[in-house]
Amino acid sequence: MSRSIEYGNLMHDAMRGLIRQVLLDVAANGLPGNHHFFITFDTEHPDAELADWLSDRYPGEMTVVMQHWYDKLEVTDEGFSVTLNFGDAPEPMYIPYDAIRTFVDPSVEFGLKFEQQESAEDDDAALSQIDESELEVAEETPKAAEIVSLDSFRK
C-alpha cells in the first residue's frame, strides 16, 4: 500500500487541539459570559474514567454540560479531568480527547463533530466499492473573457 496524507486524522488532531486550548483558557480564567459546553463522549473508551453508576446509566455515550457548576478542571495533552454535579453528587471524571464525539458551545452556535474511525480494512473495502465514474471530474468549459471599458470611469 502506498503512503498517503490522512487528512481526516489531521483534521481531528487540529479539532482536538482547539478543544484543548479552549479548556486550558477556561481552567485558567473560568467560563466567559454565557459560554458553556455540551460534550458528548464514548463512555466505553478504554481511557475514559467515570463512576460505575454513570457508565451503567449511560452505556456507550454520555453528554455532560459544563456551565454553572464544575470543579477541578485539569487539562493535559491527552484529555481533561473535571468534577461535575449529578443531582447534588459531585463526580470526578476523566475524558480523553479521543473519546469526544461532539463538542458544542451553544452560546455562540459553535460545534465540532468527530466522525467515528473505521478500521483500515473497512476503509479499503469502502474505497474498492467506489464506482470509477464517481472519481471523474467534470470539465468546465472556459468562460469567455469579459472586457470592461475604463472610459466610462474617467472624468
Tab-separated table of N, CA and C in Angstrom:
chain	number	residue	atom	x	y	z
A	1	MET	N	0.846	-1.174	0.000
A	1	MET	CA	0.000	0.000	0.000
A	1	MET	C	0.891	1.237	0.000
A	2	SER	N	0.551	2.223	-0.797
A	2	SER	CA	1.372	3.427	-0.880
A	2	SER	C	1.032	4.387	0.257
A	3	ARG	N	1.970	5.239	0.536
A	3	ARG	CA	1.800	6.236	1.591
A	3	ARG	C	0.822	7.305	1.129
A	4	SER	N	-0.002	7.802	2.038
A	4	SER	CA	-0.945	8.858	1.680
A	4	SER	C	-1.087	9.837	2.840
A	5	ILE	N	-1.564	11.016	2.541
A	5	ILE	CA	-1.829	12.022	3.571
A	5	ILE	C	-3.206	11.727	4.151
A	6	GLU	N	-3.273	11.546	5.438
A	6	GLU	CA	-4.530	11.217	6.101
A	6	GLU	C	-5.176	12.494	6.618
A	7	TYR	N	-5.887	13.183	5.730
A	7	TYR	CA	-6.482	14.469	6.061
A	7	TYR	C	-7.494	14.370	7.204
A	8	GLY	N	-8.255	13.293	7.239
A	8	GLY	CA	-9.249	13.122	8.301
A	8	GLY	C	-8.595	13.096	9.676
A	9	ASN	N	-7.517	12.325	9.816
A	9	ASN	CA	-6.811	12.262	11.097
A	9	ASN	C	-6.176	13.595	11.451
A	10	LEU	N	-5.610	14.279	10.458
A	10	LEU	CA	-5.011	15.592	10.704
A	10	LEU	C	-6.058	16.600	11.167
A	11	MET	N	-7.240	16.544	10.552
A	11	MET	CA	-8.318	17.453	10.944
A	11	MET	C	-8.791	17.152	12.363
A	12	HIS	N	-8.925	15.881	12.700
A	12	HIS	CA	-9.347	15.516	14.055
A	12	HIS	C	-8.317	15.988	15.072
A	13	ASP	N	-7.029	15.841	14.774
A	13	ASP	CA	-5.980	16.319	15.676
A	13	ASP	C	-6.088	17.828	15.878
A	14	ALA	N	-6.345	18.565	14.810
A	14	ALA	CA	-6.479	20.018	14.907
A	14	ALA	C	-7.706	20.393	15.746
A	15	MET	N	-8.815	19.681	15.558
A	15	MET	CA	-10.025	19.962	16.320
A	15	MET	C	-9.827	19.641	17.801
A	16	ARG	N	-9.107	18.558	18.093
A	16	ARG	CA	-8.827	18.229	19.495
A	16	ARG	C	-7.909	19.277	20.117
A	17	GLY	N	-6.976	19.798	19.322
A	17	GLY	CA	-6.107	20.867	19.799
A	17	GLY	C	-6.899	22.128	20.132
A	18	LEU	N	-7.919	22.422	19.328
A	18	LEU	CA	-8.788	23.558	19.601
A	18	LEU	C	-9.527	23.366	20.925
A	19	ILE	N	-10.071	22.174	21.138
A	19	ILE	CA	-10.773	21.881	22.395
A	19	ILE	C	-9.816	22.041	23.565
A	20	ARG	N	-8.602	21.536	23.422
A	20	ARG	CA	-7.588	21.644	24.479
A	20	ARG	C	-7.316	23.110	24.809
A	21	GLN	N	-7.136	23.950	23.794
A	21	GLN	CA	-6.862	25.372	24.013
A	21	GLN	C	-8.028	26.058	24.726
A	22	VAL	N	-9.249	25.751	24.315
A	22	VAL	CA	-10.429	26.337	24.954
A	22	VAL	C	-10.479	25.923	26.426
A	23	LEU	N	-10.270	24.629	26.691
A	23	LEU	CA	-10.333	24.155	28.079
A	23	LEU	C	-9.193	24.702	28.927
A	24	LEU	N	-8.004	24.873	28.344
A	24	LEU	CA	-6.896	25.497	29.081
A	24	LEU	C	-7.264	26.912	29.507
A	25	ASP	N	-7.894	27.666	28.609
A	25	ASP	CA	-8.318	29.023	28.935
A	25	ASP	C	-9.381	29.022	30.030
A	26	VAL	N	-10.344	28.109	29.930
A	26	VAL	CA	-11.400	28.021	30.940
A	26	VAL	C	-10.809	27.610	32.288
A	27	ALA	N	-9.839	26.694	32.289
A	27	ALA	CA	-9.204	26.274	33.538
A	27	ALA	C	-8.484	27.447	34.203
A	28	ALA	N	-7.882	28.308	33.396
A	28	ALA	CA	-7.124	29.439	33.936
A	28	ALA	C	-8.017	30.625	34.299
A	29	ASN	N	-9.074	30.863	33.518
A	29	ASN	CA	-9.841	32.108	33.658
A	29	ASN	C	-11.334	31.931	33.904
A	30	GLY	N	-11.837	30.707	33.890
A	30	GLY	CA	-13.266	30.471	34.041
A	30	GLY	C	-13.991	30.645	32.722
A	31	LEU	N	-15.267	30.301	32.729
A	31	LEU	CA	-16.094	30.435	31.525
A	31	LEU	C	-16.493	31.899	31.353
A	32	PRO	N	-16.183	32.490	30.202
A	32	PRO	CA	-16.564	33.894	29.992
A	32	PRO	C	-18.020	34.033	29.564
A	33	GLY	N	-18.675	35.092	30.029
A	33	GLY	CA	-20.028	35.423	29.574
A	33	GLY	C	-20.995	34.268	29.672
A	34	ASN	N	-21.711	34.026	28.581
A	34	ASN	CA	-22.716	32.961	28.537
A	34	ASN	C	-22.179	31.652	27.974
A	35	HIS	N	-20.881	31.570	27.763
A	35	HIS	CA	-20.312	30.352	27.189
A	35	HIS	C	-20.569	29.157	28.104
A	36	HIS	N	-20.870	28.035	27.494
A	36	HIS	CA	-20.997	26.759	28.188
A	36	HIS	C	-20.844	25.656	27.152
A	37	PHE	N	-20.560	24.452	27.621
A	37	PHE	CA	-20.227	23.369	26.705
A	37	PHE	C	-21.109	22.151	26.931
A	38	PHE	N	-21.521	21.537	25.825
A	38	PHE	CA	-22.102	20.205	25.824
A	38	PHE	C	-21.040	19.306	25.207
A	39	ILE	N	-20.558	18.345	25.964
A	39	ILE	CA	-19.505	17.452	25.487
A	39	ILE	C	-20.039	16.024	25.513
A	40	THR	N	-20.163	15.439	24.337
A	40	THR	CA	-20.599	14.045	24.236
A	40	THR	C	-19.369	13.191	24.022
A	41	PHE	N	-19.270	12.103	24.803
A	41	PHE	CA	-18.093	11.244	24.699
A	41	PHE	C	-18.465	9.784	24.836
A	42	ASP	N	-17.538	8.941	24.404
A	42	ASP	CA	-17.682	7.488	24.446
A	42	ASP	C	-17.350	7.002	25.853
A	43	THR	N	-18.368	6.545	26.572
A	43	THR	CA	-18.152	6.085	27.948
A	43	THR	C	-17.406	4.759	28.007
A	44	GLU	N	-17.319	4.068	26.871
A	44	GLU	CA	-16.621	2.783	26.835
A	44	GLU	C	-15.186	2.902	26.327
A	45	HIS	N	-14.732	4.133	26.081
A	45	HIS	CA	-13.343	4.336	25.659
A	45	HIS	C	-12.434	3.783	26.757
A	46	PRO	N	-11.381	3.050	26.387
A	46	PRO	CA	-10.547	2.403	27.409
A	46	PRO	C	-9.876	3.370	28.382
A	47	ASP	N	-9.674	4.628	28.005
A	47	ASP	CA	-9.017	5.572	28.902
A	47	ASP	C	-9.984	6.505	29.621
A	48	ALA	N	-11.281	6.420	29.307
A	48	ALA	CA	-12.268	7.254	29.996
A	48	ALA	C	-12.453	6.734	31.417
A	49	GLU	N	-12.555	7.668	32.352
A	49	GLU	CA	-12.755	7.297	33.760
A	49	GLU	C	-13.980	8.024	34.294
A	50	LEU	N	-14.960	7.246	34.746
A	50	LEU	CA	-16.153	7.806	35.360
A	50	LEU	C	-16.736	6.780	36.308
A	51	ALA	N	-17.582	7.259	37.205
A	51	ALA	CA	-18.179	6.377	38.204
A	51	ALA	C	-18.937	5.236	37.528
A	52	ASP	N	-18.899	4.065	38.163
A	52	ASP	CA	-19.587	2.890	37.609
A	52	ASP	C	-21.068	3.157	37.365
A	53	TRP	N	-21.713	3.863	38.290
A	53	TRP	CA	-23.150	4.101	38.127
A	53	TRP	C	-23.425	4.975	36.909
A	54	LEU	N	-22.473	5.864	36.548
A	54	LEU	CA	-22.660	6.687	35.357
A	54	LEU	C	-22.455	5.872	34.075
A	55	SER	N	-21.425	5.040	34.073
A	55	SER	CA	-21.202	4.223	32.875
A	55	SER	C	-22.309	3.178	32.706
A	56	ASP	N	-22.886	2.703	33.819
A	56	ASP	CA	-24.028	1.781	33.733
A	56	ASP	C	-25.268	2.500	33.196
A	57	ARG	N	-25.456	3.733	33.643
A	57	ARG	CA	-26.630	4.501	33.235
A	57	ARG	C	-26.507	5.002	31.794
A	58	TYR	N	-25.277	5.266	31.360
A	58	TYR	CA	-25.033	5.789	30.013
A	58	TYR	C	-24.055	4.884	29.268
A	59	PRO	N	-24.478	3.684	28.906
A	59	PRO	CA	-23.565	2.794	28.183
A	59	PRO	C	-23.327	3.306	26.761
A	60	GLY	N	-22.082	3.386	26.399
A	60	GLY	CA	-21.745	3.785	25.030
A	60	GLY	C	-21.496	5.264	24.856
A	61	GLU	N	-22.392	6.105	25.344
A	61	GLU	CA	-22.276	7.535	25.092
A	61	GLU	C	-22.946	8.346	26.187
A	62	MET	N	-22.344	9.487	26.500
A	62	MET	CA	-22.882	10.368	27.534
A	62	MET	C	-22.582	11.809	27.141
A	63	THR	N	-23.513	12.707	27.434
A	63	THR	CA	-23.283	14.135	27.219
A	63	THR	C	-23.239	14.823	28.570
A	64	VAL	N	-22.159	15.556	28.807
A	64	VAL	CA	-22.026	16.328	30.039
A	64	VAL	C	-22.100	17.811	29.696
A	65	VAL	N	-22.502	18.601	30.681
A	65	VAL	CA	-22.626	20.036	30.496
A	65	VAL	C	-21.688	20.735	31.472
A	66	MET	N	-20.843	21.600	30.928
A	66	MET	CA	-20.005	22.456	31.767
A	66	MET	C	-20.595	23.861	31.665
A	67	GLN	N	-21.243	24.293	32.753
A	67	GLN	CA	-21.868	25.602	32.704
A	67	GLN	C	-21.797	26.284	34.060
A	68	HIS	N	-22.775	26.038	34.929
A	68	HIS	CA	-22.853	26.774	36.180
A	68	HIS	C	-21.925	26.218	37.257
A	69	TRP	N	-21.823	24.890	37.325
A	69	TRP	CA	-21.015	24.294	38.384
A	69	TRP	C	-20.125	23.200	37.811
A	70	TYR	N	-18.858	23.421	37.950
A	70	TYR	CA	-17.849	22.412	37.645
A	70	TYR	C	-16.660	22.742	38.530
A	71	ASP	N	-15.825	21.744	38.769
A	71	ASP	CA	-14.705	21.954	39.691
A	71	ASP	C	-13.515	21.118	39.234
A	72	LYS	N	-12.354	21.536	39.659
A	72	LYS	CA	-11.105	20.793	39.447
A	72	LYS	C	-10.866	20.449	37.982
A	73	LEU	N	-11.045	21.424	37.093
A	73	LEU	CA	-10.774	21.211	35.677
A	73	LEU	C	-9.266	21.204	35.472
A	74	GLU	N	-8.751	20.071	35.023
A	74	GLU	CA	-7.327	19.916	34.731
A	74	GLU	C	-7.187	19.410	33.305
A	75	VAL	N	-6.370	20.109	32.519
A	75	VAL	CA	-6.244	19.831	31.096
A	75	VAL	C	-4.842	19.311	30.807
A	76	THR	N	-4.766	18.189	30.094
A	76	THR	CA	-3.481	17.619	29.697
A	76	THR	C	-3.432	17.513	28.171
A	77	ASP	N	-2.341	16.997	27.663
A	77	ASP	CA	-2.211	16.811	26.220
A	77	ASP	C	-3.124	15.703	25.690
A	78	GLU	N	-3.509	14.751	26.561
A	78	GLU	CA	-4.311	13.606	26.119
A	78	GLU	C	-5.799	13.727	26.424
A	79	GLY	N	-6.168	14.580	27.387
A	79	GLY	CA	-7.559	14.696	27.783
A	79	GLY	C	-7.705	15.675	28.929
A	80	PHE	N	-8.853	15.624	29.583
A	80	PHE	CA	-9.074	16.529	30.708
A	80	PHE	C	-9.869	15.817	31.795
A	81	SER	N	-9.650	16.273	33.015
A	81	SER	CA	-10.429	15.762	34.138
A	81	SER	C	-11.231	16.928	34.704
A	82	VAL	N	-12.411	16.610	35.194
A	82	VAL	CA	-13.293	17.625	35.754
A	82	VAL	C	-14.246	16.936	36.726
A	83	THR	N	-14.670	17.674	37.727
A	83	THR	CA	-15.699	17.177	38.632
A	83	THR	C	-16.986	17.915	38.283
A	84	LEU	N	-18.042	17.135	38.016
A	84	LEU	CA	-19.344	17.688	37.659
A	84	LEU	C	-20.382	17.258	38.677
A	85	ASN	N	-21.475	17.998	38.750
A	85	ASN	CA	-22.523	17.757	39.724
A	85	ASN	C	-23.670	16.987	39.085
A	86	PHE	N	-23.966	15.810	39.628
A	86	PHE	CA	-25.074	14.979	39.153
A	86	PHE	C	-26.074	14.826	40.292
A	87	GLY	N	-27.108	15.653	40.294
A	87	GLY	CA	-28.119	15.580	41.353
A	87	GLY	C	-27.520	15.789	42.737
A	88	ASP	N	-26.747	16.830	42.913
A	88	ASP	CA	-26.061	17.167	44.169
A	88	ASP	C	-25.032	16.129	44.580
A	89	ALA	N	-24.565	15.333	43.635
A	89	ALA	CA	-23.493	14.367	43.897
A	89	ALA	C	-22.317	14.706	42.985
A	90	PRO	N	-21.277	15.354	43.517
A	90	PRO	CA	-20.110	15.669	42.691
A	90	PRO	C	-19.395	14.388	42.268
A	91	GLU	N	-19.118	14.280	40.984
A	91	GLU	CA	-18.451	13.088	40.445
A	91	GLU	C	-17.259	13.507	39.586
A	92	PRO	N	-16.072	13.024	39.942
A	92	PRO	CA	-14.912	13.301	39.087
A	92	PRO	C	-14.934	12.380	37.867
A	93	MET	N	-14.398	12.874	36.753
A	93	MET	CA	-14.292	12.051	35.560
A	93	MET	C	-13.100	12.516	34.738
A	94	TYR	N	-12.606	11.603	33.934
A	94	TYR	CA	-11.527	11.910	33.000
A	94	TYR	C	-12.013	11.562	31.605
A	95	ILE	N	-11.885	12.532	30.694
A	95	ILE	CA	-12.344	12.336	29.324
A	95	ILE	C	-11.160	12.539	28.378
A	96	PRO	N	-10.690	11.479	27.737
A	96	PRO	CA	-9.627	11.654	26.738
A	96	PRO	C	-10.200	12.320	25.489
A	97	TYR	N	-9.390	13.137	24.825
A	97	TYR	CA	-9.865	13.811	23.611
A	97	TYR	C	-10.316	12.802	22.569
A	98	ASP	N	-9.659	11.635	22.515
A	98	ASP	CA	-10.040	10.604	21.536
A	98	ASP	C	-11.442	10.061	21.782
A	99	ALA	N	-11.977	10.236	22.999
A	99	ALA	CA	-13.306	9.732	23.320
A	99	ALA	C	-14.411	10.724	22.949
A	100	ILE	N	-14.033	11.980	22.690
A	100	ILE	CA	-15.037	13.010	22.415
A	100	ILE	C	-15.670	12.776	21.045
A	101	ARG	N	-16.999	12.812	21.028
A	101	ARG	CA	-17.748	12.665	19.773
A	101	ARG	C	-18.279	14.007	19.293
A	102	THR	N	-18.750	14.850	20.234
A	102	THR	CA	-19.166	16.202	19.876
A	102	THR	C	-18.755	17.174	20.970
A	103	PHE	N	-18.474	18.393	20.560
A	103	PHE	CA	-18.144	19.485	21.474
A	103	PHE	C	-18.922	20.690	20.967
A	104	VAL	N	-19.854	21.193	21.785
A	104	VAL	CA	-20.738	22.266	21.347
A	104	VAL	C	-20.757	23.378	22.382
A	105	ASP	N	-20.652	24.617	21.899
A	105	ASP	CA	-20.868	25.806	22.725
A	105	ASP	C	-22.079	26.514	22.127
A	106	PRO	N	-23.286	26.224	22.646
A	106	PRO	CA	-24.493	26.768	22.033
A	106	PRO	C	-24.619	28.286	22.172
A	107	SER	N	-23.884	28.891	23.087
A	107	SER	CA	-23.990	30.341	23.275
A	107	SER	C	-23.499	31.107	22.058
A	108	VAL	N	-22.625	30.482	21.271
A	108	VAL	CA	-22.109	31.134	20.059
A	108	VAL	C	-22.337	30.266	18.822
A	109	GLU	N	-23.211	29.269	18.962
A	109	GLU	CA	-23.551	28.363	17.862
A	109	GLU	C	-22.308	27.743	17.225
A	110	PHE	N	-21.429	27.235	18.090
A	110	PHE	CA	-20.210	26.580	17.630
A	110	PHE	C	-20.275	25.112	17.995
A	111	GLY	N	-19.866	24.242	17.074
A	111	GLY	CA	-19.863	22.822	17.374
A	111	GLY	C	-18.876	22.053	16.528
A	112	LEU	N	-18.342	21.011	17.111
A	112	LEU	CA	-17.463	20.084	16.412
A	112	LEU	C	-18.045	18.692	16.551
A	113	LYS	N	-17.984	17.927	15.455
A	113	LYS	CA	-18.436	16.537	15.494
A	113	LYS	C	-17.328	15.673	14.928
A	114	PHE	N	-16.963	14.653	15.670
A	114	PHE	CA	-15.919	13.725	15.242
A	114	PHE	C	-16.572	12.501	14.644
A	115	GLU	N	-16.247	12.217	13.391
A	115	GLU	CA	-16.746	11.009	12.745
A	115	GLU	C	-16.060	9.820	13.390
A	116	GLN	N	-16.778	8.738	13.526
A	116	GLN	CA	-16.217	7.542	14.142
A	116	GLN	C	-15.208	6.904	13.209
A	117	GLN	N	-14.058	6.539	13.753
A	117	GLN	CA	-12.994	5.920	12.975
A	117	GLN	C	-13.381	4.483	12.632
A	118	GLU	N	-13.106	4.101	11.395
A	118	GLU	CA	-13.314	2.719	10.980
A	118	GLU	C	-11.955	2.073	10.828
A	119	SER	N	-11.934	0.788	10.838
A	119	SER	CA	-10.653	0.099	10.681
A	119	SER	C	-10.139	0.272	9.261
A	120	ALA	N	-8.858	0.031	9.060
A	120	ALA	CA	-8.239	0.173	7.736
A	120	ALA	C	-8.887	-0.785	6.737
A	121	GLU	N	-9.274	-1.984	7.195
A	121	GLU	CA	-9.923	-2.938	6.302
A	121	GLU	C	-11.250	-2.388	5.804
A	122	ASP	N	-12.018	-1.736	6.706
A	122	ASP	CA	-13.295	-1.144	6.314
A	122	ASP	C	-13.073	-0.028	5.310
A	123	ASP	N	-12.014	0.788	5.538
A	123	ASP	CA	-11.691	1.875	4.609
A	123	ASP	C	-11.353	1.313	3.236
A	124	ASP	N	-10.532	0.257	3.195
A	124	ASP	CA	-10.151	-0.353	1.920
A	124	ASP	C	-11.378	-0.910	1.201
A	125	ALA	N	-12.279	-1.531	1.962
A	125	ALA	CA	-13.480	-2.089	1.355
A	125	ALA	C	-14.358	-0.977	0.810
A	126	ALA	N	-14.478	0.115	1.551
A	126	ALA	CA	-15.293	1.234	1.085
A	126	ALA	C	-14.680	1.852	-0.162
A	127	LEU	N	-13.353	1.967	-0.193
A	127	LEU	CA	-12.702	2.533	-1.361
A	127	LEU	C	-12.871	1.646	-2.580
A	128	SER	N	-12.831	0.331	-2.364
A	128	SER	CA	-12.939	-0.567	-3.510
A	128	SER	C	-14.355	-0.584	-4.068
A	129	GLN	N	-15.349	-0.134	-3.294
A	129	GLN	CA	-16.721	-0.130	-3.762
A	129	GLN	C	-17.082	1.137	-4.525
A	130	ILE	N	-16.180	2.118	-4.573
A	130	ILE	CA	-16.459	3.357	-5.276
A	130	ILE	C	-16.402	3.097	-6.776
A	131	ASP	N	-17.440	3.515	-7.460
A	131	ASP	CA	-17.501	3.381	-8.912
A	131	ASP	C	-16.536	4.392	-9.514
A	132	GLU	N	-15.780	3.964	-10.516
A	132	GLU	CA	-14.796	4.856	-11.129
A	132	GLU	C	-15.442	6.102	-11.698
A	133	SER	N	-16.695	6.021	-12.108
A	133	SER	CA	-17.361	7.206	-12.659
A	133	SER	C	-17.520	8.286	-11.592
A	134	GLU	N	-17.555	7.884	-10.301
A	134	GLU	CA	-17.652	8.856	-9.226
A	134	GLU	C	-16.361	9.645	-9.072
A	135	LEU	N	-15.258	9.097	-9.569
A	135	LEU	CA	-13.977	9.754	-9.410
A	135	LEU	C	-13.660	10.709	-10.548
A	136	GLU	N	-14.435	10.644	-11.620
A	136	GLU	CA	-14.174	11.521	-12.752
A	136	GLU	C	-14.610	12.937	-12.417
A	137	VAL	N	-13.823	13.904	-12.840
A	137	VAL	CA	-14.136	15.303	-12.605
A	137	VAL	C	-14.682	15.889	-13.894
A	138	ALA	N	-15.838	16.497	-13.812
A	138	ALA	CA	-16.434	17.101	-15.000
A	138	ALA	C	-15.615	18.323	-15.383
A	139	GLU	N	-15.288	18.407	-16.651
A	139	GLU	CA	-14.517	19.550	-17.127
A	139	GLU	C	-15.462	20.681	-17.463
A	140	GLU	N	-15.145	21.872	-16.947
A	140	GLU	CA	-15.952	23.034	-17.258
A	140	GLU	C	-15.419	23.683	-18.519
A	141	THR	N	-16.333	24.171	-19.327
A	141	THR	CA	-15.884	24.908	-20.498
A	141	THR	C	-15.471	26.293	-20.031
A	142	PRO	N	-14.316	26.760	-20.499
A	142	PRO	CA	-13.861	28.063	-20.042
A	142	PRO	C	-14.827	29.156	-20.479
A	143	LYS	N	-15.042	30.119	-19.586
A	143	LYS	CA	-15.931	31.231	-19.888
A	143	LYS	C	-15.178	32.236	-20.744
A	144	ALA	N	-15.927	32.886	-21.591
A	144	ALA	CA	-15.320	33.920	-22.439
A	144	ALA	C	-14.888	35.076	-21.552
A	145	ALA	N	-13.789	35.693	-21.905
A	145	ALA	CA	-13.284	36.827	-21.143
A	145	ALA	C	-14.228	37.998	-21.285
A	146	GLU	N	-14.415	38.715	-20.195
A	146	GLU	CA	-15.286	39.878	-20.216
A	146	GLU	C	-14.413	41.120	-20.263
A	147	ILE	N	-14.638	41.962	-21.241
A	147	ILE	CA	-13.833	43.168	-21.407
A	147	ILE	C	-14.601	44.333	-20.830
A	148	VAL	N	-13.958	45.080	-19.941
A	148	VAL	CA	-14.573	46.238	-19.313
A	148	VAL	C	-13.859	47.474	-19.825
A	149	SER	N	-14.603	48.393	-20.337
A	149	SER	CA	-14.026	49.642	-20.829
A	149	SER	C	-13.861	50.603	-19.670
A	150	LEU	N	-12.675	51.171	-19.532
A	150	LEU	CA	-12.414	52.118	-18.459
A	150	LEU	C	-12.866	53.523	-18.810
A	151	ASP	N	-13.265	53.740	-20.047
A	151	ASP	CA	-13.698	55.080	-20.472
A	151	ASP	C	-14.879	55.590	-19.654
A	152	SER	N	-15.763	54.700	-19.266
A	152	SER	CA	-16.942	55.147	-18.514
A	152	SER	C	-16.593	55.596	-17.097
A	153	PHE	N	-15.401	55.235	-16.581
A	153	PHE	CA	-14.999	55.622	-15.239
A	153	PHE	C	-14.159	56.902	-15.217
A	154	ARG	N	-13.730	57.360	-16.408
A	154	ARG	CA	-12.889	58.572	-16.490
A	154	ARG	C	-13.753	59.804	-16.413
A	155	LYS	N	-13.170	60.862	-15.830
A	155	LYS	CA	-13.898	62.128	-15.735
A	155	LYS	C	-13.382	63.105	-16.731
